[in-house]
């Protein structure tokens, strides 16, 4: 069987995939996995230095390293005044001279909001721009850069906090729930294009370590104790969920959980 006739492992070959938040963590792992599937990948992030590091790490992993299979664009989606303009610029860049086949959004503000009694309107709105407003702007402009067909997809990211929030995470759990509801609406509005969401549990990424600081090891132990598989999630494991949602042309409007069984304990 030739490489081009492999209908399963070759399903993403030559697809144009945009990963928003692809400079680190889960998004980086999705980009890396897509390159192993011989896709044409664009990553986007708000930090120029992180973008350059990610591109240098991804280039050797491409089956055709140096042939233009991976590119990146710095793009800030956290400002309400510029988010729509930046989304349009990013989509145009990723489409190039063709159309985008799949978009994955993993970008999120990872800083924990203040305690409930200290919350401000700005605290609440800041998290909502990236988690809710930016994906809606992507969905708004997407039909110009992606054919509305069942083989194409838009995949967003929520989290287990939606179902099992930790103390102090009300704002994040609220937005995660909003994203899951929004996905069902988008799946109807953009049909037959497929729209889904991945809901990760405790995943150990660089950003999570930075947020936790000295409490990281204790948090890791607690996450393992809460898991039926006895381990913390890795970006590489969770990336498989996004690949599945790109490939399964019969899944839309769905939430795919990957949380190590943490909701059972």
Coordinates of N, CA and C in Angstrom, one line a residue, residues 16-159:
X16 N -4.2 21.9 5.4 CA -3.8 23.2 6.0 C -4.4 23.3 7.4
X17 N -3.6 23.3 8.4 CA -4.1 23.3 9.8 C -3.5 24.6 10.5
X18 N -4.4 25.4 11.1 CA -4.1 26.5 11.9 C -4.3 26.2 13.4
X19 N -3.2 26.4 14.2 CA -3.3 26.1 15.6 C -3.1 27.5 16.3
X20 N -4.1 28.0 16.9 CA -4.1 29.3 17.6 C -3.8 29.0 19.0
X21 N -2.6 29.4 19.5 CA -2.1 28.9 20.8 C -1.1 27.8 20.6
X22 N -0.5 27.7 19.4 CA 0.4 26.6 19.1 C 1.8 26.8 19.5
X23 N 2.2 27.8 20.2 CA 3.5 28.1 20.6 C 4.0 27.3 21.8
X24 N 3.1 26.7 22.6 CA 3.4 26.0 23.8 C 2.3 25.0 24.2
X25 N 2.6 24.2 25.2 CA 1.6 23.4 25.8 C 0.8 22.5 24.8
X26 N -0.5 22.4 25.0 CA -1.3 21.5 24.2 C -1.3 21.9 22.7
X27 N -1.4 23.2 22.5 CA -1.3 23.7 21.1 C -0.1 23.3 20.3
X28 N 1.1 23.4 21.0 CA 2.3 23.0 20.4 C 2.3 21.5 20.1
X29 N 1.8 20.7 21.0 CA 1.7 19.2 20.8 C 0.8 18.9 19.6
X30 N -0.3 19.6 19.4 CA -1.2 19.4 18.3 C -0.5 19.8 17.0
X31 N 0.3 20.9 17.0 CA 1.0 21.3 15.8 C 2.1 20.2 15.5
X32 N 2.8 19.7 16.5 CA 3.8 18.7 16.3 C 3.2 17.4 15.7
X33 N 2.1 17.0 16.3 CA 1.4 15.8 15.8 C 0.9 16.0 14.3
X34 N 0.4 17.2 14.0 CA -0.1 17.4 12.7 C 1.0 17.4 11.7
X35 N 2.2 17.9 12.0 CA 3.4 17.8 11.2 C 3.8 16.3 10.9
X36 N 3.7 15.5 12.0 CA 4.0 14.1 11.8 C 3.0 13.4 10.8
X37 N 1.8 14.0 10.7 CA 0.8 13.5 9.8 C 1.0 14.2 8.4
X38 N 2.1 14.9 8.2 CA 2.4 15.5 7.0 C 1.5 16.6 6.6
X39 N 0.9 17.3 7.5 CA 0.1 18.5 7.3 C 0.9 19.8 7.1
X40 N 0.3 20.8 6.6 CA 0.9 22.1 6.4 C 0.3 22.9 7.6
X41 N 1.2 23.3 8.5 CA 0.8 23.8 9.8 C 1.2 25.3 9.9
X42 N 0.2 26.1 10.4 CA 0.5 27.5 10.9 C 0.2 27.6 12.4
X43 N 1.2 28.1 13.1 CA 0.9 28.3 14.5 C 0.9 29.8 14.8
X44 N 0.1 30.2 15.8 CA 0.0 31.6 16.2 C 0.0 31.7 17.7
X45 N 0.7 32.8 18.1 CA 0.8 33.1 19.5 C 1.1 34.6 19.7
X46 N 0.8 35.1 20.9 CA 1.0 36.5 21.2 C 2.4 36.9 21.5
X47 N 3.2 36.0 21.9 CA 4.6 36.3 22.3 C 5.6 36.0 21.2
X48 N 6.3 37.0 20.7 CA 7.2 36.8 19.6 C 8.3 35.8 19.9
X49 N 8.9 35.9 21.1 CA 10.0 35.0 21.4 C 9.6 33.6 21.5
X50 N 8.4 33.4 22.1 CA 7.9 32.0 22.2 C 7.6 31.4 20.8
X51 N 7.1 32.3 19.9 CA 6.8 31.9 18.6 C 8.0 31.4 17.9
X52 N 9.1 32.2 18.0 CA 10.4 31.8 17.3 C 10.9 30.5 17.9
X53 N 10.8 30.3 19.2 CA 11.3 29.1 19.8 C 10.5 27.9 19.3
X54 N 9.2 28.1 19.2 CA 8.3 27.0 18.8 C 8.6 26.6 17.4
X55 N 8.8 27.6 16.5 CA 9.1 27.3 15.1 C 10.4 26.6 15.0
X56 N 11.4 26.9 15.8 CA 12.7 26.3 15.7 C 12.6 24.8 16.2
X57 N 11.7 24.6 17.1 CA 11.5 23.2 17.7 C 10.7 22.4 16.7
X58 N 9.8 23.0 16.0 CA 8.9 22.2 15.1 C 9.5 21.9 13.8
X59 N 10.4 22.7 13.3 CA 10.9 22.5 12.0 C 11.6 21.2 11.8
X60 N 12.4 20.7 12.7 CA 13.1 19.4 12.6 C 12.1 18.2 12.6
X61 N 10.9 18.4 13.2 CA 9.9 17.3 13.4 C 9.1 17.2 12.1
X62 N 9.2 18.1 11.2 CA 8.4 18.0 9.9 C 9.0 16.9 9.0
X63 N 8.2 16.1 8.4 CA 8.7 15.1 7.5 C 9.5 15.7 6.3
X64 N 9.2 17.0 6.0 CA 9.9 17.7 4.9 C 10.5 18.9 5.5
X65 N 11.3 18.8 6.5 CA 11.9 19.9 7.2 C 12.6 20.9 6.2
X66 N 12.2 22.2 6.4 CA 12.8 23.2 5.6 C 12.0 23.5 4.3
X67 N 10.9 22.7 4.1 CA 10.2 22.9 2.8 C 8.9 23.7 3.0
X68 N 8.8 24.4 4.1 CA 7.6 25.2 4.3 C 6.4 24.6 4.8
X69 N 6.6 23.4 5.6 CA 5.4 22.8 6.1 C 5.0 23.4 7.4
X70 N 5.8 24.3 8.0 CA 5.3 24.9 9.2 C 5.7 26.4 9.1
X71 N 4.8 27.3 9.6 CA 5.0 28.7 9.6 C 4.3 29.3 10.8
X72 N 4.6 30.5 11.1 CA 4.0 31.1 12.3 C 3.8 32.6 12.1
X73 N 2.8 33.1 13.0 CA 2.5 34.5 12.9 C 2.2 35.0 14.4
X74 N 2.8 36.1 14.8 CA 2.5 36.6 16.1 C 1.2 37.3 16.0
X75 N 0.3 37.0 16.9 CA -1.1 37.5 16.8 C -1.7 37.6 18.2
X76 N -2.0 38.8 18.6 CA -2.6 39.1 20.0 C -4.1 39.1 19.9
X77 N -4.8 38.2 20.5 CA -6.2 38.1 20.5 C -6.9 38.5 21.8
X78 N -6.1 39.2 22.6 CA -6.6 39.5 24.0 C -7.1 40.9 24.1
X79 N -7.1 41.7 23.0 CA -7.6 43.1 23.1 C -8.9 43.3 22.3
X80 N -9.9 43.7 22.9 CA -11.2 43.8 22.3 C -11.2 44.8 21.1
X81 N -10.3 45.8 21.1 CA -10.2 46.8 20.1 C -9.6 46.3 18.8
X82 N -8.8 45.2 18.9 CA -8.0 44.8 17.7 C -8.3 43.3 17.4
X83 N -9.1 42.6 18.2 CA -9.2 41.1 18.0 C -9.7 40.8 16.7
X84 N -10.8 41.5 16.2 CA -11.4 41.1 14.9 C -10.4 41.3 13.8
X85 N -9.7 42.4 13.8 CA -8.7 42.7 12.7 C -7.6 41.7 12.8
X86 N -7.1 41.3 13.9 CA -6.0 40.4 14.0 C -6.5 39.0 13.6
X87 N -7.7 38.6 13.9 CA -8.3 37.3 13.4 C -8.3 37.3 11.9
X88 N -8.8 38.3 11.3 CA -8.8 38.3 9.8 C -7.4 38.2 9.2
X89 N -6.4 38.9 9.8 CA -5.1 38.9 9.3 C -4.5 37.5 9.4
X90 N -4.8 36.8 10.6 CA -4.3 35.5 10.8 C -4.9 34.5 9.9
X91 N -6.2 34.5 9.7 CA -6.8 33.6 8.8 C -6.3 33.7 7.3
X92 N -6.1 35.0 6.9 CA -5.6 35.2 5.6 C -4.2 34.6 5.4
X93 N -3.4 34.8 6.5 CA -2.0 34.3 6.4 C -2.0 32.8 6.4
X94 N -2.8 32.1 7.2 CA -2.8 30.7 7.2 C -3.4 30.1 6.0
X95 N -4.3 30.7 5.3 CA -4.9 30.2 4.1 C -3.9 30.3 2.9
X96 N -3.1 31.3 2.9 CA -2.1 31.4 1.9 C -2.8 31.6 0.5
X97 N -2.4 30.7 -0.4 CA -3.0 30.8 -1.8 C -4.1 29.7 -1.9
X98 N -4.5 29.1 -0.8 CA -5.6 28.1 -0.8 C -6.6 28.4 0.3
X99 N -7.1 27.3 0.9 CA -8.1 27.3 2.0 C -7.6 26.5 3.2
X100 N -8.0 26.9 4.4 CA -7.7 26.2 5.6 C -8.6 25.0 5.7
X101 N -8.1 23.9 6.2 CA -8.9 22.7 6.3 C -9.4 22.5 7.8
X102 N -8.5 22.9 8.7 CA -8.8 22.7 10.1 C -8.2 23.8 11.0
X103 N -9.0 24.3 11.9 CA -8.5 25.3 12.9 C -8.7 24.7 14.3
X104 N -7.7 24.8 15.1 CA -7.7 24.4 16.5 C -7.3 25.6 17.3
X105 N -8.1 25.9 18.4 CA -7.9 27.0 19.3 C -7.6 26.5 20.7
X106 N -6.4 26.7 21.1 CA -6.1 26.3 22.5 C -5.7 27.5 23.3
X107 N -5.6 28.6 22.7 CA -5.1 29.9 23.4 C -6.1 30.2 24.6
X108 N -5.5 30.6 25.7 CA -6.2 31.0 26.9 C -5.4 31.8 27.8
X109 N -6.0 32.7 28.6 CA -5.3 33.4 29.6 C -5.2 32.5 30.8
X110 N -4.0 32.1 31.2 CA -3.8 31.0 32.2 C -3.7 31.6 33.6
X111 N -3.8 32.9 33.7 CA -3.7 33.5 35.1 C -5.0 33.2 35.8
X112 N -4.9 32.8 37.1 CA -6.1 32.6 37.9 C -6.7 33.9 38.3
X113 N -8.0 34.1 38.1 CA -8.7 35.4 38.5 C -8.6 35.5 40.1
X114 N -8.8 36.7 40.6 CA -8.8 37.0 42.0 C -10.0 36.2 42.6
X115 N -9.9 36.1 44.0 CA -11.0 35.4 44.7 C -12.3 36.2 44.4
X116 N -13.4 35.4 44.6 CA -14.7 36.0 44.2 C -15.0 37.3 44.8
X117 N -14.6 37.5 46.1 CA -14.9 38.8 46.8 C -14.0 39.9 46.3
X118 N -13.0 39.6 45.5 CA -12.1 40.7 45.0 C -12.2 40.9 43.5
X119 N -13.2 40.2 42.9 CA -13.3 40.2 41.4 C -13.7 41.6 41.0
X120 N -13.2 42.0 39.8 CA -13.6 43.2 39.1 C -14.2 42.9 37.8
X121 N -14.9 43.8 37.2 CA -15.4 43.6 35.9 C -14.3 43.4 34.9
X122 N -13.2 44.1 35.0 CA -12.1 43.9 34.1 C -11.5 42.5 34.2
X123 N -11.4 42.0 35.4 CA -10.9 40.6 35.6 C -11.7 39.6 34.8
X124 N -13.0 39.8 34.9 CA -13.9 38.9 34.2 C -13.8 39.0 32.7
X125 N -13.8 40.2 32.2 CA -13.8 40.5 30.8 C -12.5 40.1 30.2
X126 N -11.4 40.2 30.9 CA -10.1 39.9 30.3 C -10.1 38.4 29.9
X127 N -10.6 37.5 30.7 CA -10.5 36.1 30.4 C -11.5 35.8 29.2
X128 N -12.6 36.6 29.2 CA -13.6 36.3 28.1 C -13.2 36.6 26.7
X129 N -12.3 37.6 26.6 CA -11.9 38.0 25.2 C -11.2 36.8 24.5
X130 N -10.3 36.2 25.1 CA -9.6 35.1 24.4 C -10.4 33.8 24.4
X131 N -11.1 33.5 25.5 CA -11.8 32.3 25.5 C -13.2 32.3 24.8
X132 N -13.8 33.4 24.6 CA -15.1 33.5 24.0 C -15.2 34.4 22.8
X133 N -14.7 35.6 22.9 CA -14.8 36.6 21.8 C -13.9 36.2 20.6
X134 N -12.7 35.9 20.9 CA -11.8 35.5 19.8 C -12.3 34.3 18.9
X135 N -12.7 33.2 19.6 CA -13.3 32.1 18.8 C -14.5 32.5 18.0
X136 N -15.3 33.4 18.5 CA -16.5 33.9 17.8 C -16.1 34.7 16.6
X137 N -15.1 35.5 16.7 CA -14.6 36.2 15.5 C -14.0 35.3 14.5
X138 N -13.3 34.3 14.9 CA -12.8 33.2 14.0 C -13.9 32.6 13.2
X139 N -15.0 32.2 14.0 CA -16.1 31.6 13.3 C -16.8 32.6 12.4
X140 N -16.9 33.9 12.7 CA -17.5 34.9 11.8 C -16.8 35.0 10.5
X141 N -15.5 35.0 10.5 CA -14.7 35.2 9.3 C -14.3 33.9 8.6
X142 N -14.4 32.8 9.3 CA -13.9 31.5 8.8 C -14.5 31.2 7.4
X143 N -15.7 31.4 7.0 CA -16.2 31.0 5.7 C -15.5 31.6 4.5
X144 N -14.8 32.6 4.7 CA -14.0 33.2 3.6 C -12.7 32.5 3.4
X145 N -12.3 31.7 4.4 CA -11.0 31.1 4.3 C -11.0 29.5 4.5
X146 N -12.2 29.0 4.7 CA -12.4 27.6 4.8 C -13.7 27.2 4.2
X147 N -13.7 26.1 3.4 CA -14.9 25.6 2.8 C -15.8 25.0 3.9
X148 N -17.1 25.3 3.8 CA -18.0 24.8 4.8 C -18.4 23.4 4.4
X149 N -17.6 22.4 4.7 CA -17.8 21.0 4.3 C -17.5 20.1 5.5
X150 N -18.1 19.0 5.5 CA -17.9 18.1 6.7 C -16.5 17.6 6.9
X151 N -15.7 17.6 5.9 CA -14.3 17.1 6.1 C -13.4 18.2 6.8
X152 N -14.0 19.4 6.9 CA -13.2 20.5 7.6 C -13.8 20.7 9.0
X153 N -12.9 21.3 9.8 CA -13.4 21.4 11.2 C -12.8 22.6 11.9
X154 N -13.5 23.0 13.0 CA -13.1 24.0 13.9 C -13.2 23.4 15.3
X155 N -12.1 23.4 16.1 CA -12.1 22.7 17.4 C -11.6 23.7 18.4
X156 N -12.5 23.9 19.4 CA -12.2 24.8 20.5 C -11.7 24.1 21.8
X157 N -11.5 24.8 22.8 CA -11.0 24.2 24.1 C -11.7 24.7 25.3
X158 N -12.2 23.8 26.1 CA -12.8 24.2 27.4 C -12.0 23.6 28.5
X159 N -12.6 22.8 29.4 CA -11.8 22.2 30.5 C -12.7 21.5 31.5

